[in-house]
mmCIF file of C-alpha atoms in Angstrom:
data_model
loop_
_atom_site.group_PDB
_atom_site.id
_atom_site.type_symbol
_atom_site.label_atom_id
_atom_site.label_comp_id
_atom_site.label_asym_id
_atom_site.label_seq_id
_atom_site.Cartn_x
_atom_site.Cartn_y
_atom_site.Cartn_z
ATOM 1 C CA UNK A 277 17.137 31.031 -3.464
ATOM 2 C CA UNK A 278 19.706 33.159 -2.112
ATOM 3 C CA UNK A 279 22.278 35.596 -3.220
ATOM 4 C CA UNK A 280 26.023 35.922 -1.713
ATOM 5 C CA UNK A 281 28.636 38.160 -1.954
ATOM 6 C CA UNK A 282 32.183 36.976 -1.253
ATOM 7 C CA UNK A 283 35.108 39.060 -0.386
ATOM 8 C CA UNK A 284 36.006 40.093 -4.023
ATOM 9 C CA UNK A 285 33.052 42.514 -3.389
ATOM 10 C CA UNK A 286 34.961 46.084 -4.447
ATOM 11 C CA UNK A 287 32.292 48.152 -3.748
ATOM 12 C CA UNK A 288 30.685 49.413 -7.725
ATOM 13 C CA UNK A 289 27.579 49.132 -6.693
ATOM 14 C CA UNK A 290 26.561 47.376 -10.336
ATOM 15 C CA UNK A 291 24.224 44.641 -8.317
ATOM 16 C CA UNK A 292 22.477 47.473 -6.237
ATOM 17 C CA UNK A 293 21.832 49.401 -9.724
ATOM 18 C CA UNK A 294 20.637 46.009 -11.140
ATOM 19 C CA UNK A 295 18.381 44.597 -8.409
ATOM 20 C CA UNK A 296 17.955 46.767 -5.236
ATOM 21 C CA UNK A 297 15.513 44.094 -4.212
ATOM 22 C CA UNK A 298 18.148 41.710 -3.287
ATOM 23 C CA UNK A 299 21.334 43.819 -2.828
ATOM 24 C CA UNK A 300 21.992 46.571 -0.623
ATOM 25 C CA UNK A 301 25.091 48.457 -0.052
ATOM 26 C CA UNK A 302 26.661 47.723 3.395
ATOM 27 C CA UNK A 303 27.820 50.653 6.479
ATOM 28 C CA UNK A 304 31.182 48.811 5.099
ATOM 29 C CA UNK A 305 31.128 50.229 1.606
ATOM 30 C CA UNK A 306 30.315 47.243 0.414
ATOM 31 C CA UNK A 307 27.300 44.951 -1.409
ATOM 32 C CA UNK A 308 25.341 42.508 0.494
ATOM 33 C CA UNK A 309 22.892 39.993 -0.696
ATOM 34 C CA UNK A 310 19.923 38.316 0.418
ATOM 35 C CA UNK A 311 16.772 36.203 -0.228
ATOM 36 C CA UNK A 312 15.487 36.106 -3.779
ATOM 37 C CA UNK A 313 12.267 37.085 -4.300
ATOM 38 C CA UNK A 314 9.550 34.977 -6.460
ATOM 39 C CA UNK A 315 9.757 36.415 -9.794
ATOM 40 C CA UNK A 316 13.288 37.768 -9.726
ATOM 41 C CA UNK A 317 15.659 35.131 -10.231
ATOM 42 C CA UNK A 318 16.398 36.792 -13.489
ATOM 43 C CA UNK A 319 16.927 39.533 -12.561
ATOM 44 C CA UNK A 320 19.712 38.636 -10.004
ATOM 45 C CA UNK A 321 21.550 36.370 -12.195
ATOM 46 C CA UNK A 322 21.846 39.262 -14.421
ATOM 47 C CA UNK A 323 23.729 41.687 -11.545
ATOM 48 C CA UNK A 324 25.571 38.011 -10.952
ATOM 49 C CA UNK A 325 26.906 38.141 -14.118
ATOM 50 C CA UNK A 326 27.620 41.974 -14.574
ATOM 51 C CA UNK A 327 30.116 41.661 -11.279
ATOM 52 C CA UNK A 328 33.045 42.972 -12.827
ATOM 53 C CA UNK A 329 34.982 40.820 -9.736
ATOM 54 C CA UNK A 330 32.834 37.450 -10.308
ATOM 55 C CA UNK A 331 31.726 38.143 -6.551
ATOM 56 C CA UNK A 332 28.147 36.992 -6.261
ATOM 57 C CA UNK A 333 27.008 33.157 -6.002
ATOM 58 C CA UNK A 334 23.488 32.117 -6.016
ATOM 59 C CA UNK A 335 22.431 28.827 -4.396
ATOM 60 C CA UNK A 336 19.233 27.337 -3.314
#
């Protein structure tokens, strides 16, 4: 599983707070995802749905 962010991105840094092991804050200012880890699916849906911008997707 993997975790996106799109352009609506604005920078909070909510998803970072949430789950730092799947998104990191970017030289640009903004978040970036990555690879899920085993074990923390739930973890990342939750910073998913906490995006006050509906910017993250996660897909298989």
């Amino acid at each position: 599983m993997n975790a996106t962010v799109n352009e609506n991105c604005i920078g909070c840094g909510l998803c970072t707070g949430t789950c730092p092991e799947v998104f990191q804050m970017g030289d640009d200012g903004l978040a970036h995802g990555g690879e899920i880890p085993d074990g923390l699916l739930a973890t990342a849906q939750e910073a998913r749905d906490g995006c006050p911008v509906s910017a993250i997707s996660i897909e298989e």
